[in-house]
């Protein structure tokens, strides 16, 4: 069990630059989630995929944010024209969708710092 | 919209005693509830869950209680150990596994 893998672990960028993060879920999991976590808060839902279909997007996901999961395996989250308010931990999680609920398995996150 | 609330940002208990972490929710559509544990520089790790058809689920030292009428759940850890020191997140989801998290409670277990 290799778990959920996220790359990079840390990213420092200047305001206005674009950044892209990658997430590799647990291989048999068909659902993939992106969350954002800021200091003192719990993970905030951004979006999720079932296979390659993006099923829901949060209001937090402005038009500067885009996520893809082209082949239903790994996913990327891109932030364009970064702002200082985008500084946060970006967490990816995956789960196996079945008739019953199942817990999300999280990666260790990508910490973004926008200077 | 804060659908899941953890009103205690921190809790300190003595080793060997019981730790009780509390969580309240507002969305009556939630039917699956979970607790996650998070260490620094790591992602949250699943700890224990409970379905809305139950009111208690136990796993070793960890027990989760659900009071649907009060929209309240709690996590009991007994006996508490120093290694339990971490941030604990309460989470809830609807049938489609759309999961929402509380802000977390930092538990410190003192030796």
Short mmCIF file of C-alpha atoms in Angstrom, two decimals:
data_model
loop_
_atom_site.label_atom_id
_atom_site.label_comp_id
_atom_site.label_asym_id
_atom_site.label_seq_id
_atom_site.Cartn_x
_atom_site.Cartn_y
_atom_site.Cartn_z
CA UNK A 1 0.00 0.00 0.00
CA UNK A 2 1.88 3.06 -1.26
CA UNK A 3 -0.74 5.49 -0.01
CA UNK A 4 -1.66 8.84 -1.55
CA UNK A 5 1.35 10.68 -2.93
CA UNK A 6 1.57 14.43 -3.46
CA UNK A 7 4.25 16.39 -5.24
CA UNK A 8 5.89 18.74 -4.43
CA UNK A 9 5.83 18.79 -0.62
CA UNK A 10 6.65 22.49 -0.56
CA UNK A 11 6.30 25.26 -3.13
CA UNK A 12 7.36 28.87 -2.75
CA UNK A 13 6.28 31.19 -5.51
CA UNK A 14 5.97 34.87 -6.18
CA UNK A 15 2.59 36.52 -6.43
CA UNK A 16 1.24 36.39 -9.95
CA UNK A 17 2.99 33.16 -10.92
CA UNK A 18 1.20 29.94 -11.85
CA UNK A 19 1.71 26.74 -9.88
CA UNK A 20 0.68 23.14 -10.46
CA UNK A 21 0.45 20.34 -7.92
CA UNK A 22 0.17 16.63 -8.58
CA UNK A 23 -1.63 13.90 -6.67
CA UNK A 24 -1.34 10.16 -7.18
CA UNK A 25 -4.16 8.37 -5.36
CA UNK A 26 -4.24 4.82 -4.05
CA UNK A 27 -4.41 2.77 -7.23
CA UNK A 28 -7.77 1.04 -6.76
CA UNK A 29 -9.53 4.20 -5.54
CA UNK A 30 -11.89 5.78 -8.05
CA UNK A 31 -12.64 8.95 -6.08
CA UNK A 32 -10.13 11.77 -5.68
CA UNK A 33 -10.57 14.90 -3.60
CA UNK A 34 -8.75 18.19 -3.21
CA UNK A 35 -8.90 20.09 0.08
CA UNK A 36 -7.21 23.23 1.31
CA UNK A 37 -6.14 23.76 4.91
CA UNK A 38 -5.05 27.02 6.50
CA UNK A 39 -3.60 27.50 9.96
CA UNK A 40 -6.04 26.72 12.73
CA UNK A 41 -8.69 25.39 10.38
CA UNK A 42 -9.81 22.00 9.23
CA UNK A 43 -9.53 20.85 5.63
CA UNK A 44 -11.87 22.82 3.36
CA UNK A 45 -13.39 21.00 0.42
CA UNK A 46 -12.36 22.26 -3.02
CA UNK A 47 -13.41 19.64 -5.55
CA UNK A 48 -13.69 15.93 -6.21
CA UNK A 49 -13.58 13.48 -9.09
CA UNK A 50 -15.15 10.13 -9.65
CA UNK A 51 -12.86 8.51 -12.17
CA UNK A 52 -12.17 11.30 -14.67
CA UNK A 53 -15.41 13.22 -14.06
CA UNK A 54 -15.27 16.30 -11.87
CA UNK A 55 -18.52 16.00 -9.92
CA UNK A 56 -18.49 18.98 -7.59
CA UNK A 57 -16.61 22.23 -7.11
CA UNK A 58 -16.69 24.43 -4.04
CA UNK A 59 -17.37 28.14 -4.13
CA UNK A 60 -13.82 28.44 -2.77
CA UNK A 61 -12.56 27.28 -6.15
CA UNK A 62 -12.31 30.58 -8.02
CA UNK A 63 -11.75 30.77 -11.76
CA UNK A 64 -8.00 30.93 -11.07
CA UNK A 65 -8.13 27.33 -9.87
CA UNK A 66 -8.49 24.35 -12.16
CA UNK A 67 -8.25 20.65 -11.46
CA UNK A 68 -8.00 17.75 -13.85
CA UNK A 69 -7.92 14.00 -13.70
CA UNK A 70 -7.53 13.13 -17.37
CA UNK A 71 -7.30 9.35 -17.23
CA UNK A 72 -9.02 8.75 -13.93
CA UNK A 73 -5.71 8.10 -12.20
CA UNK A 74 -3.49 11.00 -11.07
CA UNK A 75 -4.81 14.53 -10.72
CA UNK A 76 -3.36 18.01 -11.03
CA UNK A 77 -4.44 21.22 -9.35
CA UNK A 78 -3.34 24.44 -11.02
CA UNK A 79 -3.54 27.91 -9.53
CA UNK A 80 -3.07 30.77 -11.96
CA UNK A 81 -1.96 34.27 -11.00
CA UNK A 82 -1.31 33.26 -7.41
CA UNK A 83 -2.21 35.63 -4.59
CA UNK A 84 -0.89 35.76 -1.04
CA UNK A 85 -4.25 34.47 0.18
CA UNK A 86 -3.61 31.24 -1.71
CA UNK A 87 -0.88 30.33 0.79
CA UNK A 88 -2.09 27.14 2.46
CA UNK A 89 -1.63 23.40 2.64
CA UNK A 90 -3.27 21.67 -0.31
CA UNK A 91 -4.36 18.15 0.56
CA UNK A 92 -5.34 15.39 -1.79
CA UNK A 93 -7.37 12.39 -0.68
CA UNK A 94 -8.80 9.31 -2.33
CA UNK A 95 -11.45 6.74 -1.55
CA UNK A 96 -13.14 3.75 -3.09
CA UNK A 97 -16.71 4.56 -3.94
CA UNK A 98 -19.16 1.86 -3.06
CA UNK A 99 -22.72 1.63 -1.86
CA UNK A 100 -21.52 2.31 1.66
CA UNK A 101 -19.44 5.23 2.79
CA UNK A 102 -15.71 4.84 3.08
CA UNK A 103 -13.07 7.01 4.74
CA UNK A 104 -10.83 9.32 2.76
CA UNK A 105 -7.14 8.53 2.70
CA UNK A 106 -5.03 11.68 2.66
CA UNK A 107 -1.61 12.45 1.29
CA UNK A 108 0.87 14.56 3.23
CA UNK A 109 -0.06 17.67 1.29
CA UNK A 110 1.69 20.40 -0.68
CA UNK A 111 2.46 23.50 1.33
CA UNK A 112 2.22 26.60 -0.87
CA UNK A 113 3.77 29.89 0.15
CA UNK A 114 3.07 32.92 -2.03
CA UNK A 115 5.44 35.82 -1.40
CA UNK B 1 -20.68 27.50 5.81
CA UNK B 2 -19.50 25.84 8.97
CA UNK B 3 -21.50 22.63 8.91
CA UNK B 4 -19.21 20.82 11.32
CA UNK B 5 -18.02 22.56 14.46
CA UNK B 6 -15.43 21.71 17.06
CA UNK B 7 -15.75 24.39 19.69
CA UNK B 8 -12.73 23.43 21.78
CA UNK B 9 -9.48 24.35 20.04
CA UNK B 10 -7.41 22.51 22.64
CA UNK B 11 -7.64 19.90 25.37
CA UNK B 12 -5.05 18.77 27.89
CA UNK B 13 -5.35 15.56 29.89
CA UNK B 14 -3.14 13.45 32.12
CA UNK B 15 -1.79 10.15 30.85
CA UNK B 16 -4.10 7.29 31.80
CA UNK B 17 -7.19 9.50 32.05
CA UNK B 18 -10.05 9.76 29.58
CA UNK B 19 -9.95 12.27 26.71
CA UNK B 20 -13.32 13.45 25.41
CA UNK B 21 -13.42 15.42 22.17
CA UNK B 22 -16.69 16.93 21.03
CA UNK B 23 -18.19 17.85 17.69
CA UNK B 24 -21.49 19.38 16.55
CA UNK B 25 -23.01 19.43 13.09
CA UNK B 26 -25.86 21.29 11.46
CA UNK B 27 -26.65 19.36 8.27
CA UNK B 28 -29.26 16.71 8.96
CA UNK B 29 -28.35 15.01 5.66
CA UNK B 30 -25.02 13.82 7.09
CA UNK B 31 -25.14 10.07 7.54
CA UNK B 32 -21.51 9.10 8.11
CA UNK B 33 -19.21 10.56 10.72
CA UNK B 34 -15.50 10.16 11.18
CA UNK B 35 -12.60 11.20 13.35
CA UNK B 36 -9.18 11.89 11.90
CA UNK B 37 -5.89 12.37 13.70
CA UNK B 38 -3.17 14.66 12.38
CA UNK B 39 0.47 14.94 13.31
CA UNK B 40 2.58 17.93 12.18
CA UNK B 41 3.79 17.79 8.57
CA UNK B 42 1.51 14.83 7.80
CA UNK B 43 -1.92 14.52 6.26
CA UNK B 44 -4.91 13.55 8.41
CA UNK B 45 -5.12 9.84 9.23
CA UNK B 46 -8.44 8.06 9.57
CA UNK B 47 -9.11 6.92 13.13
CA UNK B 48 -12.69 5.71 13.57
CA UNK B 49 -16.11 6.19 12.00
CA UNK B 50 -19.78 5.68 12.73
CA UNK B 51 -22.83 5.35 10.56
CA UNK B 52 -25.97 7.30 11.39
CA UNK B 53 -27.84 4.07 12.08
CA UNK B 54 -25.65 3.46 15.13
CA UNK B 55 -25.07 5.41 18.30
CA UNK B 56 -21.76 3.90 19.35
CA UNK B 57 -18.72 2.37 17.72
CA UNK B 58 -15.71 1.09 19.60
CA UNK B 59 -12.21 0.24 18.43
CA UNK B 60 -9.74 -0.53 21.15
CA UNK B 61 -9.13 2.57 23.24
CA UNK B 62 -11.27 4.70 20.92
CA UNK B 63 -15.05 5.00 21.08
CA UNK B 64 -17.24 7.32 19.05
CA UNK B 65 -20.72 8.24 20.26
CA UNK B 66 -23.40 9.74 18.04
CA UNK B 67 -26.48 11.63 19.29
CA UNK B 68 -28.51 12.34 16.18
CA UNK B 69 -31.25 14.28 17.93
CA UNK B 70 -28.67 16.68 19.33
CA UNK B 71 -26.55 16.57 16.16
CA UNK B 72 -23.57 15.83 18.35
CA UNK B 73 -20.78 13.31 18.34
CA UNK B 74 -17.88 12.69 20.62
CA UNK B 75 -14.66 10.72 20.66
CA UNK B 76 -13.54 9.05 23.86
CA UNK B 77 -9.97 7.89 24.28
CA UNK B 78 -9.29 5.76 27.32
CA UNK B 79 -6.73 5.40 28.67
CA UNK B 80 -5.02 8.38 27.04
CA UNK B 81 -1.37 7.98 26.10
CA UNK B 82 1.29 10.62 25.27
CA UNK B 83 1.40 9.27 21.72
CA UNK B 84 -2.22 10.33 21.32
CA UNK B 85 -1.11 13.98 21.37
CA UNK B 86 -2.17 15.36 17.99
CA UNK B 87 -4.86 17.45 16.32
CA UNK B 88 -8.16 15.60 16.00
CA UNK B 89 -10.62 16.50 13.26
CA UNK B 90 -14.26 15.58 13.23
CA UNK B 91 -15.74 15.00 9.77
CA UNK B 92 -19.16 14.24 8.35
CA UNK B 93 -20.42 13.25 4.95
CA UNK B 94 -23.60 12.68 3.03
CA UNK B 95 -24.46 9.64 0.91
CA UNK B 96 -22.17 10.75 -1.92
CA UNK B 97 -19.13 10.93 0.39
CA UNK B 98 -18.97 14.73 0.19
CA UNK B 99 -17.00 15.19 3.40
CA UNK B 100 -16.82 18.29 5.63
CA UNK B 101 -14.38 18.85 8.47
CA UNK B 102 -14.35 20.72 11.75
CA UNK B 103 -11.56 23.10 12.69
CA UNK B 104 -9.85 20.55 14.90
CA UNK B 105 -9.00 20.10 18.57
CA UNK B 106 -5.39 19.90 19.69
CA UNK B 107 -5.07 17.15 22.29
CA UNK B 108 -2.09 17.13 24.63
CA UNK B 109 -1.61 14.10 26.85
CA UNK B 110 0.82 14.84 29.66
CA UNK B 111 3.01 12.02 31.06
#
